[in-house]
PDB file of C-alpha atoms in Angstrom:
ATOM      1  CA  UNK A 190      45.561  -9.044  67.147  1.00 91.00           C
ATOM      2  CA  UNK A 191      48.713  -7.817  66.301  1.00 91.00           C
ATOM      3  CA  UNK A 192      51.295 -10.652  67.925  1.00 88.00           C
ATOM      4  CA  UNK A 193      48.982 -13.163  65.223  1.00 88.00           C
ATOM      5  CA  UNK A 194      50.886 -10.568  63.042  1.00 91.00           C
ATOM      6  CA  UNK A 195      53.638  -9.834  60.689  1.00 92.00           C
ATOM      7  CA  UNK A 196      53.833  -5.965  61.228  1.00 95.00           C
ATOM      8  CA  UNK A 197      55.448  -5.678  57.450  1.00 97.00           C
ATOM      9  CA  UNK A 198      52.489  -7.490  56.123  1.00 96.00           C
ATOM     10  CA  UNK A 199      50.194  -5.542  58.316  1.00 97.00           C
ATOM     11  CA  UNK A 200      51.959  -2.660  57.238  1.00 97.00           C
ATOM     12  CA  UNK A 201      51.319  -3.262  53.704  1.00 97.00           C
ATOM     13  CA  UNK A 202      47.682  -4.204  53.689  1.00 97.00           C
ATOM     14  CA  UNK A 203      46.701  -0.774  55.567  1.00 97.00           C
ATOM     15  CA  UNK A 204      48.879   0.803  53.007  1.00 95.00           C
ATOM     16  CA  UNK A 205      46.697  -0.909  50.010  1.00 96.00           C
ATOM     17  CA  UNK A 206      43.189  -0.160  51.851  1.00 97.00           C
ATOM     18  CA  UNK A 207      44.208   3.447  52.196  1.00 95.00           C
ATOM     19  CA  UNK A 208      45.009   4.197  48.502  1.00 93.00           C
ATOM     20  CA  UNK A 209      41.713   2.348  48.170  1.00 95.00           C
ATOM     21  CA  UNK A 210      39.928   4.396  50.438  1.00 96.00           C
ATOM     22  CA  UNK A 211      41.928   7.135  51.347  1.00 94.00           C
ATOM     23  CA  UNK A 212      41.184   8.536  54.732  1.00 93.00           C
ATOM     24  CA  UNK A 213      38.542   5.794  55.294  1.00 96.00           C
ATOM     25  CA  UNK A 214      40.798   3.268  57.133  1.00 96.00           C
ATOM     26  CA  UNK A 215      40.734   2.452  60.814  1.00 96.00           C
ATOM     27  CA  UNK A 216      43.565  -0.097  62.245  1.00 97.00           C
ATOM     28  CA  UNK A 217      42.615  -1.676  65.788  1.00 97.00           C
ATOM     29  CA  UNK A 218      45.530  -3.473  67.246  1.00 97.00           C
ATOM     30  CA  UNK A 219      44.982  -6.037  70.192  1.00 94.00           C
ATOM     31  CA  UNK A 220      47.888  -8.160  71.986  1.00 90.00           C
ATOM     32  CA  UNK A 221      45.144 -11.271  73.532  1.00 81.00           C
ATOM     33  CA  UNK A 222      45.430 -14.218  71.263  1.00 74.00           C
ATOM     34  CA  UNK A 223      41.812 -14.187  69.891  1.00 69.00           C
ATOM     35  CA  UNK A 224      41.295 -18.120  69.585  1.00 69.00           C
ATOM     36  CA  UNK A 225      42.654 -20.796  71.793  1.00 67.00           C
ATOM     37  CA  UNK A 226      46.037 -21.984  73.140  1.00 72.00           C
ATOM     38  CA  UNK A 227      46.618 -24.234  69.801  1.00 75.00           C
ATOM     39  CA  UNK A 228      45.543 -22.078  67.251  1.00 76.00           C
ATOM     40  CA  UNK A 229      47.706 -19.213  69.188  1.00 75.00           C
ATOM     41  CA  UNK A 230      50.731 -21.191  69.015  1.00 77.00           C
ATOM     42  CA  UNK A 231      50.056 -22.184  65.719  1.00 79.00           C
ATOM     43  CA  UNK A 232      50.334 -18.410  64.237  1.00 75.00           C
ATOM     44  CA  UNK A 233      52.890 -16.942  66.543  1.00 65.00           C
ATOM     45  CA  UNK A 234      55.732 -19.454  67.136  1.00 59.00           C
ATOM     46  CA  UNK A 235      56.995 -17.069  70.172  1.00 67.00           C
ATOM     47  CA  UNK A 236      56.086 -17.945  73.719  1.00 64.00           C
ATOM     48  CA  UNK A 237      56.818 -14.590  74.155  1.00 70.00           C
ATOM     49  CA  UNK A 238      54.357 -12.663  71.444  1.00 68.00           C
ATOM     50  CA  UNK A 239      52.342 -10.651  74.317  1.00 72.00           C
ATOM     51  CA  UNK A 240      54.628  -8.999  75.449  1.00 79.00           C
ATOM     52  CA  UNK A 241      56.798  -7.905  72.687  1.00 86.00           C
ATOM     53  CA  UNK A 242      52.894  -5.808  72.027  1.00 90.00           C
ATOM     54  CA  UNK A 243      54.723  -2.539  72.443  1.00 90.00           C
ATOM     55  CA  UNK A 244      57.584  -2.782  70.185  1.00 93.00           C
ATOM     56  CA  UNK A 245      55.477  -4.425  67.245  1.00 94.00           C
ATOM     57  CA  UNK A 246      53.646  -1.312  67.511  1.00 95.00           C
ATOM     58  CA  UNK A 247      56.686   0.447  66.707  1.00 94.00           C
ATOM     59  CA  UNK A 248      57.794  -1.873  64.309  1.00 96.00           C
ATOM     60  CA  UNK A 249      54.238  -1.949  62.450  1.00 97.00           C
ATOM     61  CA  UNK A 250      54.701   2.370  62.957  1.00 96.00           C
ATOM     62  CA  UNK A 251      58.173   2.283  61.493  1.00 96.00           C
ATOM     63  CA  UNK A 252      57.317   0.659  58.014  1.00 97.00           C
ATOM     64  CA  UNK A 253      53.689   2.706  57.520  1.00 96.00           C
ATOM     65  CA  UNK A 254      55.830   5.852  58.079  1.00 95.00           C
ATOM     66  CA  UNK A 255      59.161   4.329  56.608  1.00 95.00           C
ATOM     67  CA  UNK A 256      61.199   6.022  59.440  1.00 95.00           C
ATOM     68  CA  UNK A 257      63.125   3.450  61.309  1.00 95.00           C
ATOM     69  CA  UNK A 258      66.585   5.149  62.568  1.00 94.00           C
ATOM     70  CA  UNK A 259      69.559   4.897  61.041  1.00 94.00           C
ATOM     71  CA  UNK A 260      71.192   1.742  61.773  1.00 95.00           C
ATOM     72  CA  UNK A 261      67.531  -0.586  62.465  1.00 95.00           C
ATOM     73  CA  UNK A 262      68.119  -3.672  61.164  1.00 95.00           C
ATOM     74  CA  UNK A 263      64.910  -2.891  58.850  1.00 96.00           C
ATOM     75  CA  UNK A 264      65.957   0.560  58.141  1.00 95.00           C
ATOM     76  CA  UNK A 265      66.210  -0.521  54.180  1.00 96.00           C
ATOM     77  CA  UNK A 266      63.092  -2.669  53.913  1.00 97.00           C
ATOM     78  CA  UNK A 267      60.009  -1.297  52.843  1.00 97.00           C
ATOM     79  CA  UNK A 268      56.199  -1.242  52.943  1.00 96.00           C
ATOM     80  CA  UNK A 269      54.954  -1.152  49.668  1.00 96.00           C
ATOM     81  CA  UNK A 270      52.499   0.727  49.010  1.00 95.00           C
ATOM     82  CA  UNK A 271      53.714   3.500  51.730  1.00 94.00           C
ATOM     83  CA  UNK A 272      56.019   6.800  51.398  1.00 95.00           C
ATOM     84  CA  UNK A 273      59.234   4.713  50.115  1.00 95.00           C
ATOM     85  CA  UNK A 274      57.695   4.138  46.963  1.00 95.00           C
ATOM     86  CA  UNK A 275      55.871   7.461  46.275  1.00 93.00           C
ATOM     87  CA  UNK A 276      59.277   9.073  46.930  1.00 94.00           C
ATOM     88  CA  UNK A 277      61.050   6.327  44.078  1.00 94.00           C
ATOM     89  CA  UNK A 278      58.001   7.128  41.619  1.00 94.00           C
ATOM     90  CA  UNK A 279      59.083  11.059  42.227  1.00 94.00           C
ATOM     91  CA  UNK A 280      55.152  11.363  43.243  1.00 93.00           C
ATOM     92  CA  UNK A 281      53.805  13.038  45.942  1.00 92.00           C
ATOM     93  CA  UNK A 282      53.024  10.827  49.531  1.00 91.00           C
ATOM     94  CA  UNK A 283      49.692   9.916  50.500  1.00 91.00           C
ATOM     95  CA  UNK A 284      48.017  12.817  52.351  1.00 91.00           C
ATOM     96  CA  UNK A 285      46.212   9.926  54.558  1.00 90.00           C
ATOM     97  CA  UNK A 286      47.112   6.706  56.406  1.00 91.00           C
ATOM     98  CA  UNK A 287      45.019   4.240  58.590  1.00 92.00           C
ATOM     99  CA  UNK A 288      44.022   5.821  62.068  1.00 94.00           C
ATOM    100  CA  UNK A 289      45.433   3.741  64.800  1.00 96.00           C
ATOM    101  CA  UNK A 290      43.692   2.487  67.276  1.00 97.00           C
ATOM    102  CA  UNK A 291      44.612   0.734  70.686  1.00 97.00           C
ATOM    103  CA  UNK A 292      42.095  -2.427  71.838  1.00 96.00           C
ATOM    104  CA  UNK A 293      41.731  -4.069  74.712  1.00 92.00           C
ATOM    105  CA  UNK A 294      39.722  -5.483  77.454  1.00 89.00           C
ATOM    106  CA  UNK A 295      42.020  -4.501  80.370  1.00 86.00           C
ATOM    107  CA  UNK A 296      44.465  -1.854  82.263  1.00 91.00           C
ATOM    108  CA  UNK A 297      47.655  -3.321  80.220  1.00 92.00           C
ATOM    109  CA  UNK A 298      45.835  -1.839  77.047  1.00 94.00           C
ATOM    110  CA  UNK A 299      44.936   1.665  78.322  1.00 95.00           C
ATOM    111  CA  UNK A 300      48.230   2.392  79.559  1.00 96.00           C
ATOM    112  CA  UNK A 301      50.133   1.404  76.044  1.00 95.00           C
ATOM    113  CA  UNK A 302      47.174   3.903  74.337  1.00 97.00           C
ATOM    114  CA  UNK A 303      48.105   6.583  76.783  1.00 97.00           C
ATOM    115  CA  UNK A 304      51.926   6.033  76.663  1.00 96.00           C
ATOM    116  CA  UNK A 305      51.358   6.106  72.589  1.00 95.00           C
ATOM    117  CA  UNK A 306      49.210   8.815  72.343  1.00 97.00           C
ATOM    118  CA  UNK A 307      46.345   6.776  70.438  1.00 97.00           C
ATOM    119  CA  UNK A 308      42.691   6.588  70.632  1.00 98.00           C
ATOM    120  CA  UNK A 309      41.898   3.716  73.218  1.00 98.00           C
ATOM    121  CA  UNK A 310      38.657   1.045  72.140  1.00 97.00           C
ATOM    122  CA  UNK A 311      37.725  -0.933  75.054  1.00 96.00           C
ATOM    123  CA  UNK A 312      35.701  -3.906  74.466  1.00 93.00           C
ATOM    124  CA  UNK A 313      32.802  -4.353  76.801  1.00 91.00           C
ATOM    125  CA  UNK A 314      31.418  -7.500  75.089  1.00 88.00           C
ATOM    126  CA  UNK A 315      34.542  -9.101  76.553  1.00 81.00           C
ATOM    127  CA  UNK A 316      35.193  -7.895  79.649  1.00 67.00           C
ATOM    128  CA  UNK A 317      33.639  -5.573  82.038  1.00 66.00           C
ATOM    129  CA  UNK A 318      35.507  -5.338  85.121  1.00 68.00           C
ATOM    130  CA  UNK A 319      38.120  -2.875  85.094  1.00 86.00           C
ATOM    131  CA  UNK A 320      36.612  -0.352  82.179  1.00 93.00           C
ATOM    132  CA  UNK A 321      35.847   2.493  83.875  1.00 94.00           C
ATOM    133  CA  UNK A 322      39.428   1.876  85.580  1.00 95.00           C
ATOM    134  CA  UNK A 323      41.016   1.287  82.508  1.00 95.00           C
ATOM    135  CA  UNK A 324      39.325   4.490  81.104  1.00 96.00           C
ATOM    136  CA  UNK A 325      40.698   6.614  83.882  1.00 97.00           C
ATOM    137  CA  UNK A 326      44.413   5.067  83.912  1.00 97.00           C
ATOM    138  CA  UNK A 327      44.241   5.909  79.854  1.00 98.00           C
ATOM    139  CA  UNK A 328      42.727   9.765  80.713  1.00 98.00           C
ATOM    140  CA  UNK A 329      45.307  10.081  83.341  1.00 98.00           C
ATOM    141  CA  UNK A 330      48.237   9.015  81.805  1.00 98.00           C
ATOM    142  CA  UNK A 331      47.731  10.185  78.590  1.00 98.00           C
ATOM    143  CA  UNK A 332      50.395  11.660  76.708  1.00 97.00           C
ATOM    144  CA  UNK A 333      49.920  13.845  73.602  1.00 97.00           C
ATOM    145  CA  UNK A 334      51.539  12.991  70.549  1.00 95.00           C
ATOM    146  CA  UNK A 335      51.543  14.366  66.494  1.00 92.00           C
ATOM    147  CA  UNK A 336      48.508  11.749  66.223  1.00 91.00           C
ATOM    148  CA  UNK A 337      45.933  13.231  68.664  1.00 96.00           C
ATOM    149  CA  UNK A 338      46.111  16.147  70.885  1.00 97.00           C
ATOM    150  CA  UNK A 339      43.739  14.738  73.706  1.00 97.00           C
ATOM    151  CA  UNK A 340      42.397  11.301  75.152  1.00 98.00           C
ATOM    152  CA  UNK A 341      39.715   9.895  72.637  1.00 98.00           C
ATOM    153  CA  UNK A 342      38.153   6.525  73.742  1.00 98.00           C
ATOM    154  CA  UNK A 343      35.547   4.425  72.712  1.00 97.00           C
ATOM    155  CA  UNK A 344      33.672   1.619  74.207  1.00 97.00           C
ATOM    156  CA  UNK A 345      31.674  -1.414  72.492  1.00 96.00           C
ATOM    157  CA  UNK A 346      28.988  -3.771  73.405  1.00 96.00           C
ATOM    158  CA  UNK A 347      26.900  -6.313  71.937  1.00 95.00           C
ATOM    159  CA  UNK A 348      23.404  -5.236  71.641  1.00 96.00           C
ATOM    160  CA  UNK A 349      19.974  -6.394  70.200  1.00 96.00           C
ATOM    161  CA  UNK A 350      16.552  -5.032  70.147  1.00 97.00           C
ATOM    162  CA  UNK A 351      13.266  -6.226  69.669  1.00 96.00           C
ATOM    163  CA  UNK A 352      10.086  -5.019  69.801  1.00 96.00           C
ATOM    164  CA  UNK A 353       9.065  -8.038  72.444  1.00 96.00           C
ATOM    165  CA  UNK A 354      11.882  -7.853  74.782  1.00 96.00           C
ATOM    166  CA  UNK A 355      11.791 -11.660  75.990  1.00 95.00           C
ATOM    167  CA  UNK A 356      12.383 -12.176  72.087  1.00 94.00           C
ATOM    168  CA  UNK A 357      15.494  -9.993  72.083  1.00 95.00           C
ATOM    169  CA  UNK A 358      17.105 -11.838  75.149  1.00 95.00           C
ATOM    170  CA  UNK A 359      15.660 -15.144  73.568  1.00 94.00           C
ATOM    171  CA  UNK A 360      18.503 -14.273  70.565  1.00 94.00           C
ATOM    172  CA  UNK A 361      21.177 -12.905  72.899  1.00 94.00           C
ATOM    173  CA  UNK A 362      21.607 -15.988  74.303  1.00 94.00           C
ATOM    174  CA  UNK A 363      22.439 -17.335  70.495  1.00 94.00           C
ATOM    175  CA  UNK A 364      25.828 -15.523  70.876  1.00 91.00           C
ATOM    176  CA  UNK A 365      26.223 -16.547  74.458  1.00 93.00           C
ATOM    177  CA  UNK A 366      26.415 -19.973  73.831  1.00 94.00           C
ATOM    178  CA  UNK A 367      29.018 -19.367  70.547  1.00 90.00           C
ATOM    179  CA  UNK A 368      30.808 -17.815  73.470  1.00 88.00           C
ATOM    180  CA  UNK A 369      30.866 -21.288  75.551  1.00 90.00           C
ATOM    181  CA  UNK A 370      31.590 -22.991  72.961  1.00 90.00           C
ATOM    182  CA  UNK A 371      33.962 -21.281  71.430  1.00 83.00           C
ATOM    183  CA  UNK A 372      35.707 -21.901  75.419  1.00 84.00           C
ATOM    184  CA  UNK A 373      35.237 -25.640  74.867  1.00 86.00           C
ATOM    185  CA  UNK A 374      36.940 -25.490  71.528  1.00 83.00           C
ATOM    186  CA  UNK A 375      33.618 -26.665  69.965  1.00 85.00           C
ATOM    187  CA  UNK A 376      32.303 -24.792  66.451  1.00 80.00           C
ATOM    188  CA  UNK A 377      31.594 -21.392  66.946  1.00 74.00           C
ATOM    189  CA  UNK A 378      28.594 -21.677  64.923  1.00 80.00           C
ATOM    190  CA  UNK A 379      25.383 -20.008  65.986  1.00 87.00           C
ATOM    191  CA  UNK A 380      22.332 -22.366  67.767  1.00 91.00           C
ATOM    192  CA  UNK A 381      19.328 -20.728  67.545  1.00 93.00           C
ATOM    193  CA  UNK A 382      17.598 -19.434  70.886  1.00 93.00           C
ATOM    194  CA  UNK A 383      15.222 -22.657  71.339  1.00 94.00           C
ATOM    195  CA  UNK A 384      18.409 -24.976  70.561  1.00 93.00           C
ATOM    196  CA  UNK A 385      20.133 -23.144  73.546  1.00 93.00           C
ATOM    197  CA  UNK A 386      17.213 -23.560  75.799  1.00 93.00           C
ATOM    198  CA  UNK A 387      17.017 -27.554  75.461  1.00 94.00           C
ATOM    199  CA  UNK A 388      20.912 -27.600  75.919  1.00 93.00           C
ATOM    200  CA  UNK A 389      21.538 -30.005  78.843  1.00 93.00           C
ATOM    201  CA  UNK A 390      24.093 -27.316  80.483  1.00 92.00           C
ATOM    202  CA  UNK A 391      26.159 -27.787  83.927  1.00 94.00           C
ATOM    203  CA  UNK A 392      25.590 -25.051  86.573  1.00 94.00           C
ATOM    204  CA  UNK A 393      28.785 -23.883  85.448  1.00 94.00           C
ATOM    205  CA  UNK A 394      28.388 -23.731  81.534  1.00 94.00           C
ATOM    206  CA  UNK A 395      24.532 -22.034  82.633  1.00 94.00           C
ATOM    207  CA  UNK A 396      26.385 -19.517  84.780  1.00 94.00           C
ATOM    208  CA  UNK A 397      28.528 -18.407  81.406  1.00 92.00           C
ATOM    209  CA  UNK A 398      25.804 -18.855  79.287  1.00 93.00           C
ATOM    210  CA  UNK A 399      23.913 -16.190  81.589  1.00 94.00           C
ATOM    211  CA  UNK A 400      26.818 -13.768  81.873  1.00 91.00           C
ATOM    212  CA  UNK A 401      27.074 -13.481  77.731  1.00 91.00           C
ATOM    213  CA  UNK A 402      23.462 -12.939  77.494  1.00 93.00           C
ATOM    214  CA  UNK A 403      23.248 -10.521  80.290  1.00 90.00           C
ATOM    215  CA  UNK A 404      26.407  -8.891  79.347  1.00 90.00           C
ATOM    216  CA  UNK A 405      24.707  -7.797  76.300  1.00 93.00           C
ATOM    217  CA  UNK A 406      22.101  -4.518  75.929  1.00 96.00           C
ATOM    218  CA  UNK A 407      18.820  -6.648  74.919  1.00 96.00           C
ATOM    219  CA  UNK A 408      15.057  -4.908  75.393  1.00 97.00           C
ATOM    220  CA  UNK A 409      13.119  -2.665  73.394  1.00 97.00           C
ATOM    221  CA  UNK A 410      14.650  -0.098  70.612  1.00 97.00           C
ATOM    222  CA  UNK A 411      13.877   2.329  73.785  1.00 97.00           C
ATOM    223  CA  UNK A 412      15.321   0.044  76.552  1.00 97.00           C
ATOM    224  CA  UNK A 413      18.515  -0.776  74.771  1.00 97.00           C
ATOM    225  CA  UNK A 414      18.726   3.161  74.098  1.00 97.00           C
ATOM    226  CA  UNK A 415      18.398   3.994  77.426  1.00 97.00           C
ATOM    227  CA  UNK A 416      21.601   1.385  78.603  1.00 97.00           C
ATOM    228  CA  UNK A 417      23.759   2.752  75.760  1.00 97.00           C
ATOM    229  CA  UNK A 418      23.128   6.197  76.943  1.00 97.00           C
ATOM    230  CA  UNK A 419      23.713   4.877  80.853  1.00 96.00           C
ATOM    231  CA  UNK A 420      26.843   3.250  79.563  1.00 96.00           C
ATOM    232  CA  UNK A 421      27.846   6.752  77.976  1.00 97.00           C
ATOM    233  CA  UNK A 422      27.320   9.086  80.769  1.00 97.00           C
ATOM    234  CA  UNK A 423      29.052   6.548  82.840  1.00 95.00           C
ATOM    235  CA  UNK A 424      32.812   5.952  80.659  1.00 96.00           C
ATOM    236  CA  UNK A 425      32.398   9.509  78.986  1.00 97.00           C
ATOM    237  CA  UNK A 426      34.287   8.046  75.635  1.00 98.00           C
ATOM    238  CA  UNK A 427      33.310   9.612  72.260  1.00 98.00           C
ATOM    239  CA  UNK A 428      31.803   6.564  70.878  1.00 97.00           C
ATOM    240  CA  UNK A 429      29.784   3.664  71.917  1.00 96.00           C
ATOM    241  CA  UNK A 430      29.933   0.836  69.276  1.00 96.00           C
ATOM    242  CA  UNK A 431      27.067  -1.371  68.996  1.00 96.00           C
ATOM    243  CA  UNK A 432      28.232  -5.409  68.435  1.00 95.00           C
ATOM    244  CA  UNK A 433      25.143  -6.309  66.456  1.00 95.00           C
ATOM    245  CA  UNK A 434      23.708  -9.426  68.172  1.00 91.00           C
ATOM    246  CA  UNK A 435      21.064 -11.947  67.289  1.00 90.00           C
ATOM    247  CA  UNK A 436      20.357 -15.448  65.775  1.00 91.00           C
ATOM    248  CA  UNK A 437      19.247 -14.733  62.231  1.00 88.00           C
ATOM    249  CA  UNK A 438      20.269 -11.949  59.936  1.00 90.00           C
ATOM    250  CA  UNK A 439      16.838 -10.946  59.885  1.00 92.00           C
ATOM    251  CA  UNK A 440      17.129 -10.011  63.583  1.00 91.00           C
ATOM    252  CA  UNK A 441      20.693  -8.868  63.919  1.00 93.00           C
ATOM    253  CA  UNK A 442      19.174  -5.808  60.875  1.00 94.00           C
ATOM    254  CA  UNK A 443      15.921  -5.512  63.224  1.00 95.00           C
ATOM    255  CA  UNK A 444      18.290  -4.458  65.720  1.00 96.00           C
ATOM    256  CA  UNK A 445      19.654  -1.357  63.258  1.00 95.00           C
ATOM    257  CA  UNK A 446      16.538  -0.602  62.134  1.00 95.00           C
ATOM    258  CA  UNK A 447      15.088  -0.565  65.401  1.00 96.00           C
ATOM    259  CA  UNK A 448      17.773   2.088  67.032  1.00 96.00           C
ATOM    260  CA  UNK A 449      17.987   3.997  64.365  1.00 96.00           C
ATOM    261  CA  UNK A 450      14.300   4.773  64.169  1.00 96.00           C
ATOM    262  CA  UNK A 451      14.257   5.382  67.670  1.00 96.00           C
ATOM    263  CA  UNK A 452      17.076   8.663  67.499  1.00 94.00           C
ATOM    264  CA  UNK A 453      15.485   9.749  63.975  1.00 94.00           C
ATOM    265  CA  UNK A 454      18.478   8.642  61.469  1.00 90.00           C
ATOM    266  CA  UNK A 455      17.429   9.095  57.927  1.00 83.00           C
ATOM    267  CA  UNK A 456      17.022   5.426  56.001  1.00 70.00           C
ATOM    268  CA  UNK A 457      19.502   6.496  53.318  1.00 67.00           C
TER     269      UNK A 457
END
């Protein structure tokens, strides 16, 4: 979430992670606030942080590829490590950098991927509405840039399998009541699927709670398959990510196990 950002910090970090693991190194960057009002205000101190989105992008761009113009205000301050201080040790630039990623949950998101020239990550677990809309204003629009030649999207959802498929949306409604609370500003902290049954809920907090559970791919290894495959042939991105879902650790690695087995992956 970028605007929770300083871009030079962010700047730096990727720079670090990539001479970790060179080459290895996605960056996603969101504009929404990712916690409440409070907590928002708390690590932005600008009213105006979503919508400056687009030119912290450039500003994050500027210090990874230490090319602000001549006369930026930041024109001599550097990211370090990045290409200002491989050229001052006289040795040669990183051949690699973080790939850069739009996300985002709406239309406001695709078009800044498009405009940019960046691989777009909608996420589904989120919001649902607009993303084949989104999709198509990011296909449409899209403009090619040094970075990547053609639109390249991606779409993720939570997802949880069981062999019992009453179990598996037993535990997807663990994370969709860390979803209402986390609304109520309330801990975030998982309840397991028998604490969220006895919850006393209003019609309206049962309402959410159903949403976030049905929002999520739950069934059988071969039923949860079959959606992520209905959700691919329906967006057309490159890559469906699956938001591991579940109660216990035990069944959030079920889940991995179970998919995997099911399209033949090898165990190591």
């Amino acid at each position: 979430m970028l605007p929770n950002h300083v871009p030079l910090v962010v700047a730096e970090q990727m720079g670090m992670l990539d001479a970790l693991a060179p080459g290895r190194i996605d960056l996603g960057l969101g504009r929404a606030p990712g916690t409440d009002g409070a907590t928002a205000a708390a690590l932005r101190r600008n009213q105006t942080a979503n919508e400056e989105f687009p030119e912290q992008i450039a500003e994050l761009l500027g210090f990874m590829e230490n090319n602000f113009p001549q006369g930026h205000p930041y024109e001599d301050v550097h990211a370090v490590p990045g290409p200002w201080q491989a050229d001052e040790n006289r040795v040669a630039r990183s051949a690699t950098s973080a790939d850069i990623w739009i996300l985002g949950s709406s239309t406001y998101s695709a078009q800044v991927a498009a405009r940019l020239g960046r691989p777009y990550a909608f996420a589904l677990q989120f919001g649902g509405a607009d993303v084949l809309n989104a999709l198509r204003i990011y296909r449409e629009n899209f403009r090619p840039s040094r970075y990547l030649a053609e639109p390249y999207s991606l779409v993720s959802i939570g997802a949880i399998a069981d062999e019992n498929p009453a179990e598996a949306r037993r535990q997807s409604s663990s994370s969709a009541m860390a979803m209402l609370r986390m609304f109520q500003r309330k801990s975030f902290s998982l309840l397991p699927p028998e604490g969220v049954a006895a919850f006393q809920a209003t019609s309206q907090e049962r309402a959410i709670i159903e949403e976030y559970t049905d929002r999520a791919i739950h069934g059988t290894a071969a039923e949860v398959a079959a959606g992520l495959e209905e959700l691919h042939a329906q967006t057309g991105v490159d890559e469906v990510m699956l938001v591991v879902q579940g109660y216990s650790r035990r069944s959030q690695a079920q889940t991995v196990e179970l998919i995997a087995d099911h399209y033949g992956m090898p165990t190591n």
